[in-house]
Amino acid sequence: MIEIKQLAKQYGNIQAVAGLDLIIDAGEIFGLLGPNGAGKTTTIRMLTMLTRPSGGSAFINGCEITRDLGRVKKEIGVVPQHINLDLELTARENLELHGRLHKMPGAERRRRIQELLDYVELADRAHDLAGKFSGGMKRRLMIARALMHRPGVLFLDEPTAGLDPQTRRKIWDLIRRMNGEGMTVLLTTHYIEEADALCRRVGIMDRGRLIALDTPAELKKKVGEIVVEAHKQGETEYRFFTGREQALEYAGNLTKNVTIREADLEDVFVELTGRKVGD
Ligand SMILES: Nc1ncnc2c1ncn2[C@@H]1O[C@H](COP(=O)(O)OP(=O)(O)O)[C@@H](O)[C@H]1O
Ligand SMILES: [Mg+2]
């Protein structure tokens, strides 16, 4: 569905994206995970034609992004990282505007607006100004707007950044529901648990490069599924094991204070980059 070949973006002497190769299958939820500055937004911006690549190419449903602009625009829905609703317009008017930009006929536009306001549970707020909405409501309205013209691929850049835990889960459910109805989803996140909870496959990005790519379960297997944390004088050492027995044996021989637990994606990230995601 999405085929990316050596995609690159250079800003002055910053290599924001350094030759990305990636294939995303139809119907999958794929997550680009990485710290701030990794190049996630730049990747999305290139794939959605908001910025021109300095090199490489990408195909969405067979259309090359820089050559088939009109066709690609029909195929994709975009939910950008920062709120870009018209806050002076109502929820309904925001959707109306998008439908007009996509030249949707009046009757279909009105039907679709109603359907989507129901879908994202904003029907009772249709006539309220978007500027009055909470963060979660604005995000849901942006998702509805992205879906107006019935795209087959949805790009979500940090869809739950800054939202409270309940609202995040609501957005996750919405993403799962859309995917269940056949939508291919590419999202970015710097929340490990979001990638783990939602994505079939995860690409870990760091300094413009993809440093790992697999299902969350396989990524954890690669570093070792069991972690022994040895605590001593405010320092923690991490050792990874493929089985519980070896982990217990190792822990039993330590004189330090130990914790044994299952590995999570954060462990994968730390092992691969030597840094924490938030650093
Ligand atoms: N418009 C721009 N001009 C100059 N540098 C940019 C621009 N956009 C992004 N960058 C730089 O590119 C790198 C990747 O940024 P970005 O794609 O926003 O990362 P992420 O979304 O993973 O946080 C960063 O070093 C950032 O400062
Ligand atoms: Mg970003």
Coordinates of C-alpha atoms and ligand atoms in Angstrom, one line a residue:
M1 CA 0.0 0.0 0.0
I2 CA 2.9 2.4 0.9
E3 CA 6.3 1.8 -0.6
I4 CA 9.1 4.0 0.4
K5 CA 12.5 3.8 -1.3
Q6 CA 15.6 5.7 0.0
L7 CA 13.4 8.6 1.0
A8 CA 15.5 11.5 2.3
K9 CA 15.2 15.1 3.5
Q10 CA 18.0 17.5 4.2
Y11 CA 17.4 20.8 5.9
G12 CA 20.7 22.8 5.5
N13 CA 23.2 20.5 7.1
I14 CA 20.6 18.6 9.1
Q15 CA 19.7 15.2 7.6
A16 CA 16.2 15.0 9.0
V17 CA 15.5 11.7 7.1
A18 CA 18.4 9.7 5.8
G19 CA 17.4 7.2 3.1
L20 CA 14.3 5.5 4.5
D21 CA 13.2 2.1 3.0
L22 CA 9.9 0.7 4.1
I23 CA 6.9 -1.2 2.8
I24 CA 3.6 -0.9 4.6
D25 CA 0.9 -3.5 3.8
A26 CA -2.7 -2.7 3.1
G27 CA -4.8 -2.9 6.2
E28 CA -2.0 -2.7 8.7
I29 CA -1.5 -0.2 11.6
F30 CA 2.1 0.7 11.3
G31 CA 3.8 2.9 13.9
L32 CA 6.9 5.0 13.5
L33 CA 8.3 5.3 17.0
G34 CA 11.2 7.5 18.0
P35 CA 12.3 10.4 20.2
N36 CA 11.8 14.1 19.3
G37 CA 13.8 15.1 16.3
A38 CA 14.0 11.5 14.9
G39 CA 12.5 12.5 11.6
K40 CA 9.0 11.1 12.1
T41 CA 7.1 14.3 11.2
T42 CA 9.4 15.0 8.2
T43 CA 8.6 11.5 6.9
I44 CA 4.9 12.0 7.2
R45 CA 5.2 15.5 5.6
M46 CA 7.0 14.0 2.6
L47 CA 4.5 11.2 2.3
T48 CA 1.6 13.6 2.4
M49 CA 3.3 16.0 0.0
L50 CA 3.6 18.9 2.4
T51 CA 7.3 19.0 1.8
R52 CA 9.4 17.8 -1.1
P53 CA 11.9 15.0 -0.5
S54 CA 15.5 15.8 -1.3
G55 CA 15.9 12.2 -2.5
G56 CA 14.3 8.9 -3.0
S57 CA 10.7 8.1 -3.9
A58 CA 7.5 6.8 -2.4
F59 CA 4.4 5.2 -3.8
I60 CA 0.9 5.2 -2.3
N61 CA -1.3 2.6 -3.8
G62 CA 1.0 2.7 -6.9
C63 CA 1.0 6.5 -7.3
E64 CA 4.4 8.2 -6.9
I65 CA 4.0 11.0 -4.4
T66 CA 5.8 13.8 -6.3
R67 CA 4.4 12.9 -9.8
D68 CA 0.7 11.9 -9.1
L69 CA -0.2 14.7 -6.7
G70 CA -3.9 14.7 -7.6
R71 CA -4.3 11.0 -7.3
V72 CA -2.3 10.7 -4.1
K73 CA -4.5 13.4 -2.5
K74 CA -7.6 11.3 -3.1
E75 CA -6.0 8.3 -1.5
I76 CA -4.8 9.8 1.7
G77 CA -6.2 11.4 4.9
V78 CA -3.9 13.4 7.1
V79 CA -4.1 14.3 10.8
P80 CA -1.2 16.6 11.4
Q81 CA 0.8 16.9 14.7
H82 CA -0.5 20.4 15.5
I83 CA -4.1 21.4 15.6
N84 CA -4.9 23.0 12.3
L85 CA -8.7 23.3 12.5
D86 CA -10.4 26.6 11.8
L87 CA -11.2 27.5 15.4
E88 CA -13.6 30.3 14.3
L89 CA -15.8 27.7 12.5
T90 CA -18.1 25.1 13.9
A91 CA -17.3 21.4 13.8
R92 CA -19.7 21.0 10.9
E93 CA -18.3 23.9 9.0
N94 CA -14.8 22.5 9.4
L95 CA -15.9 19.3 7.7
E96 CA -18.0 21.2 5.1
L97 CA -14.9 23.2 4.1
H98 CA -12.8 20.1 3.6
G99 CA -15.6 18.4 1.6
R100 CA -15.8 21.5 -0.7
L101 CA -12.0 21.5 -1.2
H102 CA -12.3 17.9 -2.3
K103 CA -15.2 18.9 -4.6
M104 CA -17.7 16.5 -2.9
P105 CA -21.2 17.1 -4.2
G106 CA -23.6 18.8 -1.7
A107 CA -25.9 15.9 -0.9
E108 CA -23.0 13.5 -0.4
R109 CA -21.1 16.0 1.6
R110 CA -24.0 16.5 4.0
R111 CA -24.6 12.8 4.4
R112 CA -20.9 12.2 5.1
I113 CA -20.6 15.0 7.6
Q114 CA -23.5 13.5 9.6
E115 CA -22.1 10.0 9.4
L116 CA -18.6 11.2 10.6
L117 CA -19.9 13.4 13.4
D118 CA -21.7 10.3 14.7
Y119 CA -18.6 8.2 14.2
V120 CA -16.4 10.4 16.3
E121 CA -19.2 11.1 18.8
L122 CA -19.4 14.9 18.1
A123 CA -22.9 15.0 16.6
D124 CA -24.3 16.9 19.6
R125 CA -21.6 19.5 19.3
A126 CA -21.9 20.0 15.5
H127 CA -22.8 23.6 15.8
D128 CA -20.2 24.6 18.4
L129 CA -17.1 26.4 17.5
A130 CA -14.0 24.2 17.2
G131 CA -12.2 26.7 19.3
K132 CA -14.3 25.7 22.3
F133 CA -13.4 22.0 22.1
S134 CA -11.2 20.1 24.4
G135 CA -7.9 18.6 23.1
G136 CA -9.5 15.2 22.6
M137 CA -12.5 16.6 20.8
K138 CA -10.3 18.7 18.5
R139 CA -8.3 15.6 17.6
R140 CA -11.5 13.6 16.9
L141 CA -12.7 16.4 14.7
M142 CA -9.4 16.4 12.8
I143 CA -9.8 12.6 12.3
A144 CA -13.4 13.1 11.0
R145 CA -12.1 15.8 8.6
A146 CA -9.3 13.5 7.3
L147 CA -11.9 10.8 6.6
M148 CA -14.4 13.1 4.7
H149 CA -13.3 12.1 1.2
R150 CA -13.1 8.4 2.1
P151 CA -9.3 7.8 1.8
G152 CA -7.8 4.3 2.0
V153 CA -4.7 5.4 3.9
L154 CA -4.7 7.5 7.0
F155 CA -1.6 9.3 8.3
L156 CA -1.7 10.3 12.0
D157 CA 1.2 12.3 13.4
E158 CA 1.4 12.0 17.2
P159 CA -2.4 11.5 17.4
T160 CA -2.5 11.4 21.2
A161 CA 0.3 13.8 22.2
G162 CA -0.8 15.8 25.3
L163 CA -4.1 14.0 25.8
D164 CA -5.1 12.5 29.2
P165 CA -5.1 8.6 29.5
Q166 CA -8.9 8.2 29.0
T167 CA -9.0 10.4 25.9
R168 CA -5.9 8.6 24.5
R169 CA -7.7 5.2 24.9
K170 CA -10.7 6.7 23.1
I171 CA -8.5 7.7 20.2
W172 CA -6.9 4.3 20.2
D173 CA -10.4 2.7 19.9
L174 CA -11.2 5.0 17.1
I175 CA -8.0 4.1 15.2
R176 CA -8.7 0.3 15.8
R177 CA -12.3 0.7 14.5
M178 CA -11.2 2.5 11.3
N179 CA -8.5 -0.2 10.8
G180 CA -11.1 -2.9 11.3
E181 CA -13.1 -1.3 8.5
G182 CA -10.1 -1.7 6.2
M183 CA -8.2 1.5 6.6
T184 CA -4.4 1.3 6.3
V185 CA -2.9 3.5 9.1
L186 CA 0.6 5.0 9.5
L187 CA 1.0 6.8 12.8
T188 CA 3.9 8.3 14.6
T189 CA 4.4 8.4 18.3
H190 CA 7.0 8.9 21.0
Y191 CA 4.8 6.9 23.4
I192 CA 6.2 3.3 23.6
E193 CA 2.9 1.9 25.1
E194 CA 1.0 3.4 22.2
A195 CA 3.1 1.6 19.6
D196 CA 2.8 -1.6 21.6
A197 CA -0.9 -1.3 22.1
L198 CA -1.9 -0.3 18.6
C199 CA 0.6 -1.3 15.9
R200 CA 1.0 -4.6 14.1
R201 CA 4.5 -3.6 13.2
V202 CA 6.7 -0.8 14.6
G203 CA 9.7 0.9 13.0
I204 CA 12.0 2.5 15.5
M205 CA 13.5 5.7 14.1
D206 CA 16.5 7.5 15.5
R207 CA 18.4 10.4 13.9
G208 CA 16.6 10.0 10.5
R209 CA 17.2 6.3 10.3
L210 CA 15.2 3.2 10.8
I211 CA 17.1 1.2 13.4
A212 CA 14.6 -1.6 13.9
L213 CA 11.5 -2.9 12.2
D214 CA 9.2 -5.7 13.4
T215 CA 6.2 -6.6 15.4
P216 CA 6.3 -5.5 19.0
A217 CA 6.6 -9.1 20.2
E218 CA 9.5 -9.9 17.8
L219 CA 11.4 -6.7 18.8
K220 CA 11.1 -7.8 22.4
K221 CA 12.3 -11.3 21.6
K222 CA 15.4 -9.8 19.9
V223 CA 16.6 -8.1 23.0
G224 CA 15.5 -10.9 25.3
E225 CA 12.0 -11.3 26.7
I226 CA 13.0 -11.2 30.4
V227 CA 15.0 -8.4 32.0
V228 CA 16.9 -8.6 35.2
E229 CA 17.5 -5.1 36.8
A230 CA 20.2 -5.0 39.3
H231 CA 20.1 -2.0 41.6
K232 CA 23.1 -0.7 43.4
Q233 CA 23.8 2.7 44.9
G234 CA 21.3 4.5 42.7
E235 CA 22.5 2.8 39.5
T236 CA 20.7 0.1 37.6
E237 CA 22.2 -2.5 35.3
Y238 CA 20.0 -4.3 32.8
R239 CA 20.6 -7.8 31.5
F240 CA 18.3 -9.5 29.0
F241 CA 17.5 -13.2 28.8
T242 CA 15.5 -15.3 26.4
G243 CA 14.1 -17.6 29.2
R244 CA 12.9 -17.1 32.8
E245 CA 15.3 -19.9 34.1
Q246 CA 18.5 -18.3 32.9
A247 CA 17.2 -15.0 34.3
L248 CA 16.5 -16.5 37.7
E249 CA 19.9 -18.3 37.7
Y250 CA 21.7 -15.0 36.9
A251 CA 19.7 -13.1 39.5
G252 CA 20.3 -15.8 42.2
N253 CA 24.1 -15.2 41.9
L254 CA 23.8 -11.5 42.4
T255 CA 24.3 -9.9 45.8
K256 CA 22.5 -6.8 44.6
N257 CA 18.9 -5.8 44.9
V258 CA 17.2 -7.3 41.8
T259 CA 13.9 -6.9 39.9
I260 CA 12.9 -9.5 37.3
R261 CA 10.3 -8.5 34.7
E262 CA 9.2 -8.9 31.1
A263 CA 10.9 -6.7 28.5
D264 CA 8.9 -3.9 27.0
L265 CA 9.5 -1.8 23.9
E266 CA 11.3 0.8 25.9
D267 CA 14.0 -1.8 26.7
V268 CA 14.3 -2.5 23.0
F269 CA 14.8 1.2 22.4
V270 CA 17.3 1.6 25.1
E271 CA 19.3 -1.4 24.0
L272 CA 19.3 -0.3 20.4
T273 CA 20.2 3.4 20.9
G274 CA 21.7 3.5 24.4
R275 CA 19.3 6.3 25.2
K276 CA 15.8 6.6 26.6
V277 CA 13.0 7.7 24.3
G278 CA 12.5 11.0 26.2
D279 CA 16.2 12.0 26.0
Ligands
LIG1 N1 11.3 23.0 8.5 C1 12.4 22.6 9.0 N2 13.6 23.4 8.9 C2 14.7 23.0 9.4 N3 14.9 21.9 10.2 C3 13.8 21.1 10.4 C4 12.5 21.4 9.8 N4 11.7 20.5 10.2 C5 12.3 19.6 10.9 N5 13.6 19.9 11.0 C6 14.7 19.2 11.7 O1 14.7 17.9 11.3 C7 14.9 16.9 12.3 C8 13.7 16.0 12.4 O2 12.5 16.7 12.8 P1 11.1 16.0 12.8 O3 10.8 15.3 11.6 O4 10.1 17.1 13.2 O5 11.2 15.0 14.0 P2 10.1 14.2 14.9 O6 8.8 14.4 14.3 O7 10.6 12.8 14.9 O8 10.2 14.9 16.3 C9 15.1 17.7 13.6 O9 16.4 17.9 13.8 C10 14.4 19.1 13.2 O10 15.0 20.1 14.0
MG2 MG 7.0 15.2 15.1

